[in-house]
Coordinates of C-alpha atoms in Angstrom, one line a residue:
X1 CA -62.2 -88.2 21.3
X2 CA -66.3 -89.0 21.2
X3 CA -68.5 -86.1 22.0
X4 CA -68.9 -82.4 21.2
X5 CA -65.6 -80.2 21.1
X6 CA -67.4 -77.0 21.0
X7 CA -70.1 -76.2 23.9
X8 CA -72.3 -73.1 23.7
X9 CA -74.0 -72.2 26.7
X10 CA -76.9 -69.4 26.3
X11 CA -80.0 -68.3 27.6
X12 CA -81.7 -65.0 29.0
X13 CA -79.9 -63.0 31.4
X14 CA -80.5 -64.0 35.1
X15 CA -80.5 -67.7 34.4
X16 CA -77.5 -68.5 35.8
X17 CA -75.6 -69.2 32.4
X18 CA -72.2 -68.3 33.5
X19 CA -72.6 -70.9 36.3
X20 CA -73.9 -73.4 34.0
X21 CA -70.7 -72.8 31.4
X22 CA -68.1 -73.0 34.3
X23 CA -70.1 -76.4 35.8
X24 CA -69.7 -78.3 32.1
X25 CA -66.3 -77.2 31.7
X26 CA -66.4 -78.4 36.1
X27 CA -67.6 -82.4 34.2
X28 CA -65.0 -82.0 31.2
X29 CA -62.3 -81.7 33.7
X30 CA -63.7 -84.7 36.0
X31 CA -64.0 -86.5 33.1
X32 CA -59.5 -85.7 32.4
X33 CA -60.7 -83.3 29.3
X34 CA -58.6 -80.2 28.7
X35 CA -61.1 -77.6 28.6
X36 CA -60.8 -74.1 27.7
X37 CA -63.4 -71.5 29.8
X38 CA -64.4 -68.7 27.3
X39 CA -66.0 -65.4 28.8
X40 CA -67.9 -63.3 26.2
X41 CA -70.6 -61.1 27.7
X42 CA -70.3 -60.3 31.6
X43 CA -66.5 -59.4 32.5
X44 CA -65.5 -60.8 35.8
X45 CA -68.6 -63.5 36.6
X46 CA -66.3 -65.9 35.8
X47 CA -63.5 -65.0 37.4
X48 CA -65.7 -64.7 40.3
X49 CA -66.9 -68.4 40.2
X50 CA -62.9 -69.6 39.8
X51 CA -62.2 -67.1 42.0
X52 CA -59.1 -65.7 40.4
X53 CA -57.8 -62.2 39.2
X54 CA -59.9 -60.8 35.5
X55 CA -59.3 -62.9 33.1
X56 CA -57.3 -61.9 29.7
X57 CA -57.4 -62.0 26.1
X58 CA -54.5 -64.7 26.2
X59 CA -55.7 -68.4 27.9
X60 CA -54.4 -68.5 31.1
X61 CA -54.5 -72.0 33.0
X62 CA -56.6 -71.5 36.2
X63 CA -55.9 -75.3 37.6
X64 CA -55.0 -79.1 35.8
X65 CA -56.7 -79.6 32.9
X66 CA -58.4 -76.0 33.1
X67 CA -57.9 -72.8 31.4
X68 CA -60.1 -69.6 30.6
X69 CA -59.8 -66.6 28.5
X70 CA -62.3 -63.5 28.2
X71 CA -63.1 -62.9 24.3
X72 CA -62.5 -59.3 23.7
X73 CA -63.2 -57.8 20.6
X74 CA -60.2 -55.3 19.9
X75 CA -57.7 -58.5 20.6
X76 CA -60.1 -60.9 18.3
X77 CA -59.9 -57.9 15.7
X78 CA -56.7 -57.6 15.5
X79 CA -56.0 -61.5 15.3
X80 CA -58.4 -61.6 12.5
X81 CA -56.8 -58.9 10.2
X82 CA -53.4 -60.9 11.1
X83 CA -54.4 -64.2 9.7
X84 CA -55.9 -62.3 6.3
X85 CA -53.0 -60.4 5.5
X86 CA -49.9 -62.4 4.9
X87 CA -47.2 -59.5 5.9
X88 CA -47.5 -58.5 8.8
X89 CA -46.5 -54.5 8.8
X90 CA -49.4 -53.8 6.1
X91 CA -51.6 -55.7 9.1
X92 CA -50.2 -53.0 11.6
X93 CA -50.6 -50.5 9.6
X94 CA -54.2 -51.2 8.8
X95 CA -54.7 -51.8 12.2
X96 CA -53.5 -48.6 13.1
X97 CA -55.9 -47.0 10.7
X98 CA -59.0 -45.1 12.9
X99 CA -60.5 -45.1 9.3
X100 CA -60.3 -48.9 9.3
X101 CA -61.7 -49.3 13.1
X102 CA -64.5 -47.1 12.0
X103 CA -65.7 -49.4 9.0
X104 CA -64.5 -52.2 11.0
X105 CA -67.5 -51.5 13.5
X106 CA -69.9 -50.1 11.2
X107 CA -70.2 -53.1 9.1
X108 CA -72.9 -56.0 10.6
X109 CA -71.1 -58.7 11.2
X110 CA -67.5 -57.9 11.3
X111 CA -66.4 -57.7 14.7
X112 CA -68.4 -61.0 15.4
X113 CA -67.0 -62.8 13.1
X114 CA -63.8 -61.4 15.1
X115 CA -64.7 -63.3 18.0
X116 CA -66.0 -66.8 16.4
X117 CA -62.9 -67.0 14.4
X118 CA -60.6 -66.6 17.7
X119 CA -62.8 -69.2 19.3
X120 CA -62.3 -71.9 15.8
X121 CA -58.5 -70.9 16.3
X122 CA -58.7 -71.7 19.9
X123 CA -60.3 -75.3 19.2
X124 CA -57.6 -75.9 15.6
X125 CA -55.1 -74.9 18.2
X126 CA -52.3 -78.4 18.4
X127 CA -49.8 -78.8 20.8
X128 CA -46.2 -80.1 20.0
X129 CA -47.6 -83.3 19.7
X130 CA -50.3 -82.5 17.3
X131 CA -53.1 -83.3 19.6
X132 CA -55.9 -80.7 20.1
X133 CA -54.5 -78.0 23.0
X134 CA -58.2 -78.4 24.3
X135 CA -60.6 -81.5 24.3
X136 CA -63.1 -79.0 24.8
X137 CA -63.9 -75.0 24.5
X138 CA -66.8 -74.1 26.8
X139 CA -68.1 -70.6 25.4
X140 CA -70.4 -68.8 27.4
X141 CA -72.1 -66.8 25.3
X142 CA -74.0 -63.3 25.6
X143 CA -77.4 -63.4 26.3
X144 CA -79.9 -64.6 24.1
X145 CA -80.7 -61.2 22.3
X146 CA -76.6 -60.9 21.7
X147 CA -76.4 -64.5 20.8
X148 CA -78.8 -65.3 18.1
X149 CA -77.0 -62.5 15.7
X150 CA -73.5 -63.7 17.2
X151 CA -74.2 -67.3 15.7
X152 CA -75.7 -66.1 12.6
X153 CA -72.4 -64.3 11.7
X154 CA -71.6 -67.1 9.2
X155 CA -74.8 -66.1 7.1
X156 CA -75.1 -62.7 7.5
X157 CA -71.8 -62.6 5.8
X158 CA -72.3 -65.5 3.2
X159 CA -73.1 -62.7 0.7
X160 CA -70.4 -60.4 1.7
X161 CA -67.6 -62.6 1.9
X162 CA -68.2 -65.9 -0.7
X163 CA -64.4 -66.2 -2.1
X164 CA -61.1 -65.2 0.0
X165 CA -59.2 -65.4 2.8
X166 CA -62.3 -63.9 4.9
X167 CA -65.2 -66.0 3.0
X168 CA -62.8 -69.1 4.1
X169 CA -62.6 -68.3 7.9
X170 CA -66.4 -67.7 7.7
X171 CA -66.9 -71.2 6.2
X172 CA -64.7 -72.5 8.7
X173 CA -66.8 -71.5 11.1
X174 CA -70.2 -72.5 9.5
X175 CA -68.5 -75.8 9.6
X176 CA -68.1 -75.9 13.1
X177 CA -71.1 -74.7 13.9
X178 CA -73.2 -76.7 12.3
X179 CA -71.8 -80.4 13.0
X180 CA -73.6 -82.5 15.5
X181 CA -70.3 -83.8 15.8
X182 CA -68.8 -81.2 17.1
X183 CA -70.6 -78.5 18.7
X184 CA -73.8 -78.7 20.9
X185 CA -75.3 -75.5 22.0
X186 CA -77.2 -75.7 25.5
X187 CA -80.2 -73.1 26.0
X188 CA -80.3 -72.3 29.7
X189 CA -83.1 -71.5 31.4
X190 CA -85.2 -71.4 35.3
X191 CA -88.3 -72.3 36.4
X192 CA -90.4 -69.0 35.4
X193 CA -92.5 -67.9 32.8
X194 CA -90.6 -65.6 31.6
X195 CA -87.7 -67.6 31.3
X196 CA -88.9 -70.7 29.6
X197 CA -90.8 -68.1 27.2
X198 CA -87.8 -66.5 26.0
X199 CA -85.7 -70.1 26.3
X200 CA -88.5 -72.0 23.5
X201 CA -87.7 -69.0 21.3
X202 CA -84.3 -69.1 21.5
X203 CA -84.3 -73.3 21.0
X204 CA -85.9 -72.9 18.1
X205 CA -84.2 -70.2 16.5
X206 CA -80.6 -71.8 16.9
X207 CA -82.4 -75.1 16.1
X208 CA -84.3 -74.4 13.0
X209 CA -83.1 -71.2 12.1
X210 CA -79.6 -71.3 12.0
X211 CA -79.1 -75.2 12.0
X212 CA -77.2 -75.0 15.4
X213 CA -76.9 -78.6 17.1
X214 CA -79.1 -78.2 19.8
X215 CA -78.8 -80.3 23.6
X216 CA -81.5 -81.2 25.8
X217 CA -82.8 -78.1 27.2
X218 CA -81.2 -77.1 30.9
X219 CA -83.3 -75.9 33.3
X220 CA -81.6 -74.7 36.3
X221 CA -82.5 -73.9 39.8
X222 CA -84.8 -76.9 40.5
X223 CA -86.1 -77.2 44.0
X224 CA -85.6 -80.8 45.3
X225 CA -88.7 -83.0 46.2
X226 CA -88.6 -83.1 50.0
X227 CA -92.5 -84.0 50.7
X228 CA -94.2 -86.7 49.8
X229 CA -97.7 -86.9 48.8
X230 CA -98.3 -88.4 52.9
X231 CA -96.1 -85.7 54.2
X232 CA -98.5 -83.3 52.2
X233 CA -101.3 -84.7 53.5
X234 CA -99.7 -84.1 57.4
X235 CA -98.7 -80.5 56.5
X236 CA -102.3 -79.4 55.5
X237 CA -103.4 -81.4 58.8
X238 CA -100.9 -79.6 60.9
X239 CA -102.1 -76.8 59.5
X240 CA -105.4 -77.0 60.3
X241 CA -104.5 -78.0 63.7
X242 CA -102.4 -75.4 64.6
X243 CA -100.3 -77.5 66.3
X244 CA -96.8 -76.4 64.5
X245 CA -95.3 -73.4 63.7
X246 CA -96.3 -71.0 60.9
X247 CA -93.3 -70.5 59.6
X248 CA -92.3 -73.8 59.3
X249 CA -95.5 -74.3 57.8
X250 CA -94.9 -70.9 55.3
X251 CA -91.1 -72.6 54.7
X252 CA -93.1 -76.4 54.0
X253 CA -95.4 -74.9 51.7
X254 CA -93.3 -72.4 49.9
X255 CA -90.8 -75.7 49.2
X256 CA -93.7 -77.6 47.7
X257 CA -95.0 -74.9 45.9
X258 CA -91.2 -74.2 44.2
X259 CA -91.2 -78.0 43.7
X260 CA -94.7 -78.0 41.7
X261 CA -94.0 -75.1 39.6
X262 CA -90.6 -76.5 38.8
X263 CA -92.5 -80.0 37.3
X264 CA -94.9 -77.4 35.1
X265 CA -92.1 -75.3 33.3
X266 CA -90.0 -78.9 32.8
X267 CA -93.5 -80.3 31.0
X268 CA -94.0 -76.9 29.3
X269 CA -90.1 -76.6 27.8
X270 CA -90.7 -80.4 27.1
X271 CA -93.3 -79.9 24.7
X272 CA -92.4 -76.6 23.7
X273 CA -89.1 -78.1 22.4
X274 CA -89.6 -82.1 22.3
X275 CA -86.6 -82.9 24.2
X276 CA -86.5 -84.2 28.0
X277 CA -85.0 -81.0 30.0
X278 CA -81.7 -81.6 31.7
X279 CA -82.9 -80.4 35.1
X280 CA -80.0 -78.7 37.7
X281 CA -80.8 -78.5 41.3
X282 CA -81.2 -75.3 43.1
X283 CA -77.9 -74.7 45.3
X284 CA -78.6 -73.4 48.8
X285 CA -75.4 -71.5 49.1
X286 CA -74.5 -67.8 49.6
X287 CA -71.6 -67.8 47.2
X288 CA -71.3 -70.2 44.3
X289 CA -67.5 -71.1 43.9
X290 CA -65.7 -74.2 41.9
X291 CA -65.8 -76.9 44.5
X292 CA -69.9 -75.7 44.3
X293 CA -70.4 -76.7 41.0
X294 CA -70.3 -80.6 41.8
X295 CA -73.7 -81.6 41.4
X296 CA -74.6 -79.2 38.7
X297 CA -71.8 -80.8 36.5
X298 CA -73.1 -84.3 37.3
X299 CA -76.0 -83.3 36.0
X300 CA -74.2 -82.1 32.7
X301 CA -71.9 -84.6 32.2
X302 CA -74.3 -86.3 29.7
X303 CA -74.1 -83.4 27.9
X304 CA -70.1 -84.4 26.6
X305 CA -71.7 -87.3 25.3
X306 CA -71.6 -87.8 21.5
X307 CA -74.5 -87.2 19.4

């Protein structure tokens, strides 16, 4: 299957990142992928947007072709001291151990490399035909300053764990997160100052310092274009004219003013990064449920693309 198996979706908090995760994994199952939705940070957003009871620790298929799980760290813990111990009841036992859950947390790096090893087991994962369980895992990740050091588990333990059964999970998961091929990490962000700020350091970071495959920036929340330059040039006249009413005129220009700003932060994160932003469009909706999330995944969809 062409395109990325592995999609990470990040970005600073308030940027609507859980909505961006749940609208690619909305385009891998219009496009008859099996996808896998993978909650990490904020319990119960996406269970919101599916609009099903909390999610678990075990994959739990939400509708055809769809299934999400929330990554919990105890669960990932245990399923990591499992696969590196071959019997079983020494596993237990260790596991039982408040000694070992002690260590276990106060070492960097351990607990996350919990949780990207459950995720590379989720996308080795074959059913009883062989073939992948899911085309694609959508992760949505914690927020960018819980990301970075999530990714960068792979090399923070490169000089901890070089030989073993631990040292050959974490190459594992260098490998998948460092092929083009296979994973593509999107940085989310909106059209504010803060935001793109924080989004430029964040690209770059997975980009050059941790040699993450990068997408085209995604900047969501986009106002549409609704005036033309002539209908500009008819709201400032009806505004000197008095002849309509202010709040229309207030709603006109706010629109426009949305609209403009919008154009300056996609030029800014264009530069910033040198890559085209993959702009979503703002959704005028109270709630934001799955049958929402149309036009925000056909804006994604070119992000299952290959390389």
């Amino acid at each position: 299957m062409a395109g990325p198996r592995l999609v990470i979706v990040t970005g600073k908090g308030g940027v609507g990142k859980t909505t961006v995760a749940a609208a690619v994994a909305h385009a891998a199952v219009a496009a008859r992928r099996r996808a896998l939705l993978v909650e990490v940070a904020t319990p119960g957003r996406l269970a919101s947007v599916l609009d099903v009871p909390a999610l678990e620790s075990t994959p739990r298929q939400i509708l055809d072709g769809l299934s999400a799980v929330a990554l919990e760290e105890t669960s990932a813990l245990e399923e990591l001291v499992h696969g590196l111990m071959p019997l079983r009841l020494l596993s237990r036992r260790l596991l039982s151990s408040e000694t070992f859950r002690v260590i276990a947390a106060a070492v960097p790096g351990i607990l996350e490399a919990a949780l990207l090893a459950r995720v590379v087991g989720w996308l080795e994962e074959v059913d009883r035909r062989g073939r992948p369980r899911y085309d694609v895992v959508v992760l949505d990740s914690p927020a960018s300053g819980h990301s970075v050091p999530l990714l960068a588990t792979p090399r923070t333990l490169s000089g901890l764990a070089t030989v073993g059964p631990l040292g050959s999970v974490m190459r594992r998961t260098s490998r998948w997160l460092t092929d083009p091929a296979l994973t593509r990490a999107l940085v989310v962000a909106i059209p504010e100052d803060w935001a793109i700020a924080e989004a430029v350091e964040l690209y770059e970071s997975l980009r050059d310092g941790l040699d993450i495959p990068v997408g085209r920036p995604v900047l969501n929340g986009v106002f549409p274009r609704r005036f033309s330059r002539t209908d500009e040039a008819l709201l400032q006249e009806a505004e000197a004219s008095h002849t309509v009413d202010p709040q229309l005129l207030d709603a006109g220009r706010y629109f426009i003013a949305r609209r403009n700003a919008a154009q300056a932060h996609t030029r800014a994160l264009r530069g910033a990064t040198r890559s085209r932003p993959l702009e979503l469009p703002f959704l005028f909706s109270a709630s934001m449920t799955w049958e929402d999330l149309g036009p925000l995944a056909d804006a994604l969809d070119t992000v299952l693309e290959p390389a």
